[in-house]
PDB file of C-alpha atoms in Angstrom:
ATOM      1  CA  MET A 962       0.437  -0.025   0.455  1.00 48.00           C
ATOM      2  CA  VAL A 963       1.349   3.596  -0.992  1.00 47.00           C
ATOM      3  CA  GLU A 964       2.143   6.110   2.068  1.00 49.00           C
ATOM      4  CA  TYR A 965       1.565   9.564   1.833  1.00 44.00           C
ATOM      5  CA  ARG A 966       3.585  12.066   3.612  1.00 51.00           C
ATOM      6  CA  THR A 967       1.953  15.039   3.243  1.00 55.00           C
ATOM      7  CA  ASP A 968      -2.068  16.257   2.486  1.00 51.00           C
ATOM      8  CA  GLU A 969      -0.027  17.614  -0.859  1.00 56.00           C
ATOM      9  CA  GLU A 970       0.729  14.324  -2.192  1.00 54.00           C
ATOM     10  CA  ARG A 971      -2.971  12.433  -1.363  1.00 52.00           C
ATOM     11  CA  VAL A 972      -4.313  15.016  -3.802  1.00 48.00           C
ATOM     12  CA  SER A 973      -1.923  14.911  -6.356  1.00 56.00           C
ATOM     13  CA  ALA A 974      -1.873  11.141  -6.360  1.00 50.00           C
ATOM     14  CA  ILE A 975      -5.964  11.483  -6.732  1.00 49.00           C
ATOM     15  CA  ILE A 976      -5.478  14.266  -9.950  1.00 49.00           C
ATOM     16  CA  ASN A 977      -2.583  12.596 -11.349  1.00 53.00           C
ATOM     17  CA  PHE A 978      -6.176   8.496 -11.081  1.00 49.00           C
ATOM     18  CA  PHE A 979      -8.642  11.076 -12.564  1.00 49.00           C
ATOM     19  CA  ASN A 980      -6.905  12.037 -14.890  1.00 53.00           C
ATOM     20  CA  ASP A 981      -5.602   8.665 -16.043  1.00 53.00           C
ATOM     21  CA  TYR A 982      -8.319   7.320 -16.101  1.00 50.00           C
ATOM     22  CA  LYS A 983     -11.691  10.593 -16.939  1.00 49.00           C
ATOM     23  CA  LYS A 984     -12.110   8.932 -19.981  1.00 49.00           C
ATOM     24  CA  PHE A 985     -13.115   5.881 -18.540  1.00 46.00           C
ATOM     25  CA  PHE A 986     -14.913   8.100 -15.940  1.00 42.00           C
ATOM     26  CA  VAL A 987     -16.595  10.098 -19.020  1.00 45.00           C
ATOM     27  CA  TRP A 988     -17.919   7.428 -20.870  1.00 47.00           C
ATOM     28  CA  GLY A 989     -18.496   4.774 -17.945  1.00 49.00           C
ATOM     29  CA  SER A 990     -21.421   7.791 -16.851  1.00 46.00           C
ATOM     30  CA  VAL A 991     -22.863   8.519 -20.665  1.00 45.00           C
ATOM     31  CA  GLY A 992     -22.966   5.034 -20.658  1.00 50.00           C
ATOM     32  CA  LEU A 993     -25.247   5.271 -17.476  1.00 51.00           C
ATOM     33  CA  PHE A 994     -27.023   7.601 -17.776  1.00 43.00           C
ATOM     34  CA  LEU A 995     -27.898   5.963 -22.152  1.00 47.00           C
ATOM     35  CA  VAL A 996     -29.117   3.175 -19.616  1.00 45.00           C
ATOM     36  CA  VAL A 997     -30.952   5.063 -17.288  1.00 46.00           C
ATOM     37  CA  LEU A 998     -32.583   7.271 -20.324  1.00 43.00           C
ATOM     38  CA  ILE A 999     -33.225   4.022 -22.304  1.00 41.00           C
ATOM     39  CA  PHE A1000     -35.215   1.646 -19.369  1.00 44.00           C
ATOM     40  CA  VAL A1001     -37.118   4.704 -19.101  1.00 42.00           C
ATOM     41  CA  SER A1002     -37.756   5.587 -21.979  1.00 41.00           C
ATOM     42  CA  ALA A1003     -39.316   2.220 -22.715  1.00 44.00           C
ATOM     43  CA  SER A1004     -41.185   2.485 -19.645  1.00 54.00           C
ATOM     44  CA  ASN A1005     -42.716   5.804 -20.991  1.00 58.00           C
ATOM     45  CA  TYR A1006     -43.884   3.873 -24.533  1.00 54.00           C
ATOM     46  CA  ARG A1007     -44.871   1.172 -23.256  1.00 66.00           C
ATOM     47  CA  ALA A1008     -46.913   2.334 -20.067  1.00 73.00           C
ATOM     48  CA  ASN A1009     -48.365   4.919 -23.180  1.00 80.00           C
ATOM     49  CA  GLN A1010     -48.879   1.770 -24.893  1.00 82.00           C
ATOM     50  CA  ASP A1011     -51.464  -0.290 -22.580  1.00 84.00           C
ATOM     51  CA  SER A1012     -53.491   3.315 -22.717  1.00 86.00           C
ATOM     52  CA  ALA A1013     -53.432   4.095 -26.010  1.00 89.00           C
ATOM     53  CA  ALA A1014     -54.301   0.231 -26.699  1.00 88.00           C
ATOM     54  CA  TYR A1015     -57.076   0.642 -23.316  1.00 89.00           C
ATOM     55  CA  SER A1016     -58.815   3.493 -24.608  1.00 90.00           C
ATOM     56  CA  VAL A1017     -58.990   1.672 -28.522  1.00 92.00           C
ATOM     57  CA  TYR A1018     -60.740  -1.652 -26.930  1.00 89.00           C
ATOM     58  CA  SER A1019     -62.553  -0.033 -24.206  1.00 89.00           C
ATOM     59  CA  LYS A1020     -64.784   1.152 -27.139  1.00 93.00           C
ATOM     60  CA  TRP A1021     -64.383  -1.562 -30.062  1.00 92.00           C
ATOM     61  CA  SER A1022     -65.471  -3.106 -25.949  1.00 88.00           C
ATOM     62  CA  GLU A1023     -68.852  -1.570 -26.013  1.00 91.00           C
ATOM     63  CA  ILE A1024     -70.107  -1.868 -28.611  1.00 90.00           C
ATOM     64  CA  ASP A1025     -73.459  -4.152 -29.782  1.00 89.00           C
ATOM     65  CA  PHE A1026     -71.703  -6.741 -32.090  1.00 85.00           C
ATOM     66  CA  SER A1027     -75.400  -7.773 -32.867  1.00 84.00           C
ATOM     67  CA  ASP A1028     -75.556  -3.764 -34.522  1.00 87.00           C
ATOM     68  CA  GLU A1029     -74.709  -4.299 -38.849  1.00 86.00           C
ATOM     69  CA  SER A1030     -74.380  -0.553 -38.417  1.00 89.00           C
ATOM     70  CA  LYS A1031     -71.139  -1.296 -36.373  1.00 89.00           C
ATOM     71  CA  ALA A1032     -69.557  -4.165 -37.481  1.00 89.00           C
ATOM     72  CA  LEU A1033     -66.945  -1.740 -39.950  1.00 92.00           C
ATOM     73  CA  GLU A1034     -66.176   0.087 -36.226  1.00 93.00           C
ATOM     74  CA  ALA A1035     -65.861  -2.949 -34.875  1.00 92.00           C
ATOM     75  CA  GLU A1036     -63.190  -4.385 -37.639  1.00 94.00           C
ATOM     76  CA  ALA A1037     -61.179  -0.610 -37.902  1.00 95.00           C
ATOM     77  CA  LEU A1038     -61.763  -1.420 -33.723  1.00 95.00           C
ATOM     78  CA  PHE A1039     -60.448  -4.981 -33.913  1.00 95.00           C
ATOM     79  CA  ASN A1040     -57.230  -4.226 -36.246  1.00 95.00           C
ATOM     80  CA  LEU A1041     -56.852  -1.411 -35.237  1.00 94.00           C
ATOM     81  CA  LEU A1042     -55.492  -3.461 -31.461  1.00 94.00           C
ATOM     82  CA  GLN A1043     -54.067  -5.951 -34.136  1.00 94.00           C
ATOM     83  CA  ASP A1044     -51.694  -3.500 -35.968  1.00 94.00           C
ATOM     84  CA  ASP A1045     -50.578  -1.392 -34.001  1.00 92.00           C
ATOM     85  CA  TYR A1046     -50.769  -2.096 -30.221  1.00 90.00           C
ATOM     86  CA  SER A1047     -50.117  -6.303 -31.374  1.00 91.00           C
ATOM     87  CA  SER A1048     -47.676  -5.922 -27.723  1.00 89.00           C
ATOM     88  CA  THR A1049     -50.340  -5.238 -25.207  1.00 90.00           C
ATOM     89  CA  GLY A1050     -52.526  -7.138 -23.199  1.00 89.00           C
ATOM     90  CA  PHE A1051     -55.822  -5.445 -24.434  1.00 89.00           C
ATOM     91  CA  SER A1052     -54.802  -7.377 -28.112  1.00 93.00           C
ATOM     92  CA  ASN A1053     -54.598 -10.583 -26.860  1.00 92.00           C
ATOM     93  CA  LEU A1054     -57.800 -10.383 -25.076  1.00 92.00           C
ATOM     94  CA  ALA A1055     -59.701  -8.976 -27.352  1.00 93.00           C
ATOM     95  CA  LEU A1056     -58.469 -12.278 -30.036  1.00 95.00           C
ATOM     96  CA  VAL A1057     -60.323 -14.506 -27.353  1.00 93.00           C
ATOM     97  CA  ILE A1058     -63.396 -12.488 -27.376  1.00 92.00           C
ATOM     98  CA  GLU A1059     -63.678 -12.202 -30.596  1.00 94.00           C
ATOM     99  CA  SER A1060     -62.107 -15.616 -31.253  1.00 94.00           C
ATOM    100  CA  SER A1061     -64.754 -16.500 -28.571  1.00 93.00           C
ATOM    101  CA  ARG A1062     -67.799 -14.777 -30.452  1.00 92.00           C
ATOM    102  CA  LEU A1063     -66.988 -16.774 -34.053  1.00 93.00           C
ATOM    103  CA  ALA A1064     -66.812 -20.202 -32.632  1.00 93.00           C
ATOM    104  CA  GLU A1065     -70.213 -19.832 -31.192  1.00 91.00           C
ATOM    105  CA  GLU A1066     -70.915 -17.530 -34.257  1.00 91.00           C
ATOM    106  CA  LYS A1067     -69.691 -21.283 -35.724  1.00 92.00           C
ATOM    107  CA  ASN A1068     -67.381 -19.928 -37.542  1.00 94.00           C
ATOM    108  CA  LEU A1069     -64.403 -22.147 -36.503  1.00 94.00           C
ATOM    109  CA  ASP A1070     -61.971 -21.464 -39.695  1.00 95.00           C
ATOM    110  CA  ASP A1071     -61.708 -18.229 -38.758  1.00 96.00           C
ATOM    111  CA  ALA A1072     -62.683 -18.368 -34.905  1.00 95.00           C
ATOM    112  CA  LEU A1073     -59.189 -20.806 -35.299  1.00 97.00           C
ATOM    113  CA  ASP A1074     -56.988 -17.711 -37.454  1.00 96.00           C
ATOM    114  CA  LEU A1075     -57.175 -16.155 -34.515  1.00 96.00           C
ATOM    115  CA  LEU A1076     -56.304 -18.940 -31.838  1.00 96.00           C
ATOM    116  CA  TYR A1077     -53.427 -19.768 -33.621  1.00 97.00           C
ATOM    117  CA  GLU A1078     -52.248 -16.389 -34.275  1.00 96.00           C
ATOM    118  CA  LEU A1079     -52.848 -15.897 -30.386  1.00 96.00           C
ATOM    119  CA  LYS A1080     -50.702 -18.870 -29.284  1.00 96.00           C
ATOM    120  CA  ASN A1081     -47.991 -18.160 -32.308  1.00 95.00           C
ATOM    121  CA  LYS A1082     -47.807 -14.559 -30.249  1.00 94.00           C
ATOM    122  CA  THR A1083     -47.169 -15.239 -27.279  1.00 94.00           C
ATOM    123  CA  SER A1084     -44.310 -17.335 -25.107  1.00 90.00           C
ATOM    124  CA  ARG A1085     -45.358 -21.303 -23.349  1.00 86.00           C
ATOM    125  CA  GLY A1086     -46.689 -20.890 -20.000  1.00 83.00           C
ATOM    126  CA  ASN A1087     -48.171 -17.759 -20.714  1.00 89.00           C
ATOM    127  CA  LEU A1088     -52.047 -16.993 -19.510  1.00 90.00           C
ATOM    128  CA  PHE A1089     -53.249 -16.341 -23.872  1.00 92.00           C
ATOM    129  CA  ASN A1090     -51.389 -18.361 -24.660  1.00 94.00           C
ATOM    130  CA  LEU A1091     -52.933 -21.444 -22.337  1.00 93.00           C
ATOM    131  CA  ILE A1092     -56.892 -19.702 -23.312  1.00 93.00           C
ATOM    132  CA  ALA A1093     -54.702 -20.257 -27.436  1.00 95.00           C
ATOM    133  CA  ASN A1094     -54.087 -23.685 -26.589  1.00 96.00           C
ATOM    134  CA  LEU A1095     -57.287 -25.450 -24.988  1.00 95.00           C
ATOM    135  CA  ASN A1096     -59.632 -23.306 -27.256  1.00 95.00           C
ATOM    136  CA  ILE A1097     -57.604 -24.789 -30.013  1.00 96.00           C
ATOM    137  CA  GLY A1098     -58.227 -28.375 -28.862  1.00 96.00           C
ATOM    138  CA  ARG A1099     -61.291 -27.769 -28.796  1.00 95.00           C
ATOM    139  CA  ILE A1100     -62.317 -26.314 -32.329  1.00 95.00           C
ATOM    140  CA  GLU A1101     -59.386 -28.949 -34.065  1.00 97.00           C
ATOM    141  CA  ILE A1102     -61.589 -32.163 -31.810  1.00 96.00           C
ATOM    142  CA  VAL A1103     -64.915 -30.430 -33.286  1.00 94.00           C
ATOM    143  CA  ASN A1104     -63.125 -30.494 -36.657  1.00 95.00           C
ATOM    144  CA  GLY A1105     -61.562 -33.874 -36.508  1.00 96.00           C
ATOM    145  CA  ASN A1106     -57.894 -32.810 -36.783  1.00 97.00           C
ATOM    146  CA  PHE A1107     -57.735 -34.986 -33.738  1.00 97.00           C
ATOM    147  CA  ASP A1108     -53.462 -34.591 -33.666  1.00 97.00           C
ATOM    148  CA  PHE A1109     -54.089 -30.747 -34.499  1.00 97.00           C
ATOM    149  CA  ALA A1110     -55.965 -30.846 -31.494  1.00 97.00           C
ATOM    150  CA  LEU A1111     -53.681 -33.260 -29.724  1.00 97.00           C
ATOM    151  CA  LYS A1112     -50.593 -30.655 -30.156  1.00 96.00           C
ATOM    152  CA  ALA A1113     -52.344 -27.640 -29.377  1.00 97.00           C
ATOM    153  CA  LEU A1114     -53.201 -29.572 -25.727  1.00 96.00           C
ATOM    154  CA  ASP A1115     -50.135 -31.377 -25.012  1.00 95.00           C
ATOM    155  CA  ALA A1116     -48.150 -27.617 -25.225  1.00 94.00           C
ATOM    156  CA  ILE A1117     -50.282 -26.755 -22.593  1.00 93.00           C
ATOM    157  CA  SER A1118     -48.073 -25.896 -19.644  1.00 85.00           C
ATOM    158  CA  LEU A1119     -48.760 -26.333 -16.359  1.00 87.00           C
ATOM    159  CA  ASP A1120     -47.695 -26.462 -12.548  1.00 82.00           C
ATOM    160  CA  LYS A1121     -49.544 -29.394 -12.319  1.00 87.00           C
ATOM    161  CA  GLU A1122     -51.937 -31.165 -14.339  1.00 89.00           C
ATOM    162  CA  ASN A1123     -55.695 -30.773 -14.469  1.00 92.00           C
ATOM    163  CA  ALA A1124     -59.118 -32.548 -15.540  1.00 94.00           C
ATOM    164  CA  THR A1125     -60.267 -30.115 -18.588  1.00 94.00           C
ATOM    165  CA  VAL A1126     -57.092 -30.541 -20.780  1.00 95.00           C
ATOM    166  CA  ALA A1127     -57.209 -34.792 -19.732  1.00 95.00           C
ATOM    167  CA  SER A1128     -60.589 -35.296 -20.898  1.00 95.00           C
ATOM    168  CA  LEU A1129     -59.871 -33.369 -23.978  1.00 95.00           C
ATOM    169  CA  LYS A1130     -56.718 -35.866 -24.462  1.00 96.00           C
ATOM    170  CA  GLY A1131     -59.241 -38.589 -24.245  1.00 96.00           C
ATOM    171  CA  ASP A1132     -61.467 -36.783 -26.817  1.00 96.00           C
ATOM    172  CA  ALA A1133     -58.407 -35.959 -29.105  1.00 97.00           C
ATOM    173  CA  LEU A1134     -56.804 -39.299 -28.194  1.00 97.00           C
ATOM    174  CA  HIS A1135     -60.495 -41.117 -28.942  1.00 95.00           C
ATOM    175  CA  GLY A1136     -61.164 -39.631 -32.174  1.00 95.00           C
ATOM    176  CA  LEU A1137     -57.194 -41.282 -32.992  1.00 96.00           C
ATOM    177  CA  GLY A1138     -58.099 -44.816 -32.628  1.00 95.00           C
ATOM    178  CA  ARG A1139     -56.421 -45.227 -29.559  1.00 96.00           C
ATOM    179  CA  PRO A1140     -58.753 -46.500 -27.266  1.00 94.00           C
ATOM    180  CA  GLN A1141     -56.606 -46.857 -23.646  1.00 95.00           C
ATOM    181  CA  LEU A1142     -54.398 -44.186 -23.456  1.00 96.00           C
ATOM    182  CA  ALA A1143     -57.852 -42.565 -24.506  1.00 95.00           C
ATOM    183  CA  GLU A1144     -58.838 -44.210 -20.825  1.00 95.00           C
ATOM    184  CA  VAL A1145     -56.343 -43.061 -19.779  1.00 95.00           C
ATOM    185  CA  GLN A1146     -57.114 -39.491 -19.820  1.00 95.00           C
ATOM    186  CA  TYR A1147     -60.316 -39.729 -19.018  1.00 95.00           C
ATOM    187  CA  THR A1148     -59.800 -41.752 -15.798  1.00 95.00           C
ATOM    188  CA  LYS A1149     -57.242 -39.132 -14.747  1.00 95.00           C
ATOM    189  CA  ALA A1150     -59.689 -36.007 -15.791  1.00 95.00           C
ATOM    190  CA  ILE A1151     -62.238 -38.123 -13.613  1.00 95.00           C
ATOM    191  CA  GLU A1152     -59.700 -37.975  -9.358  1.00 94.00           C
ATOM    192  CA  LEU A1153     -58.277 -34.953 -10.395  1.00 93.00           C
ATOM    193  CA  SER A1154     -62.016 -32.848 -11.405  1.00 91.00           C
ATOM    194  CA  GLN A1155     -63.745 -30.869  -8.559  1.00 90.00           C
ATOM    195  CA  ILE A1156     -66.214 -30.797 -10.660  1.00 90.00           C
ATOM    196  CA  ALA A1157     -70.094 -33.244 -10.779  1.00 92.00           C
ATOM    197  CA  GLU A1158     -70.774 -32.168 -14.440  1.00 91.00           C
ATOM    198  CA  GLU A1159     -67.629 -32.840 -15.161  1.00 92.00           C
ATOM    199  CA  ARG A1160     -66.660 -35.890 -13.847  1.00 92.00           C
ATOM    200  CA  ALA A1161     -70.208 -37.424 -14.900  1.00 94.00           C
ATOM    201  CA  VAL A1162     -68.903 -36.156 -18.735  1.00 93.00           C
ATOM    202  CA  ALA A1163     -65.172 -38.113 -18.146  1.00 93.00           C
ATOM    203  CA  GLU A1164     -67.087 -41.116 -16.245  1.00 94.00           C
ATOM    204  CA  TYR A1165     -69.566 -41.246 -19.742  1.00 92.00           C
ATOM    205  CA  LYS A1166     -66.763 -40.996 -22.795  1.00 93.00           C
ATOM    206  CA  LEU A1167     -65.294 -43.913 -20.726  1.00 91.00           C
ATOM    207  CA  LYS A1168     -67.936 -45.948 -20.154  1.00 90.00           C
ATOM    208  CA  LEU A1169     -68.340 -45.769 -24.440  1.00 88.00           C
ATOM    209  CA  ILE A1170     -64.926 -46.755 -24.617  1.00 87.00           C
ATOM    210  CA  SER A1171     -65.414 -49.806 -22.398  1.00 80.00           C
ATOM    211  CA  GLN A1172     -67.924 -50.895 -24.118  1.00 75.00           C
TER     212      GLN A1172
END
């Protein structure tokens, strides 16, 4: 360790140290400032995006979809959410609601298109990704596309097994002509479900396979 005999030597050493590493301090300070600026700007941009998306979503969700005179307005607002605010949760929520509405109207192909869009833009484990895969599984089973249904259901990531997912997997496997594997899934659904009606449906399907 260097020893200094006087205060002047200490001050001189500090000045020399700063001069030697002046560029490092300057550029380090600039770098830190840029990091903070980028973080603040990104946070503000995200907040502004969410606020604007909520405004568009609110207008869209308040429209009476049964009113044909509002169809063009509803379509424009929906497209605006997907085009300009696709990274927000309001865009994802609109995809869930619109796909459900289309499915209720028996427009399954268009509903599937929206669900696959939602699946592809969200990551595995995300709530919207789970909803997309679950509803894709349901619709693909109705359409008779059991391979696609099973693929979507297998992509669902949960901490523990779920009765609804197990029951749907049973439907897909039954459709693929794999009764033994379907039986395993229906049995699992019966064991996991806390809903009497869901258990009753799984029990009925299991009985059909066993006959």
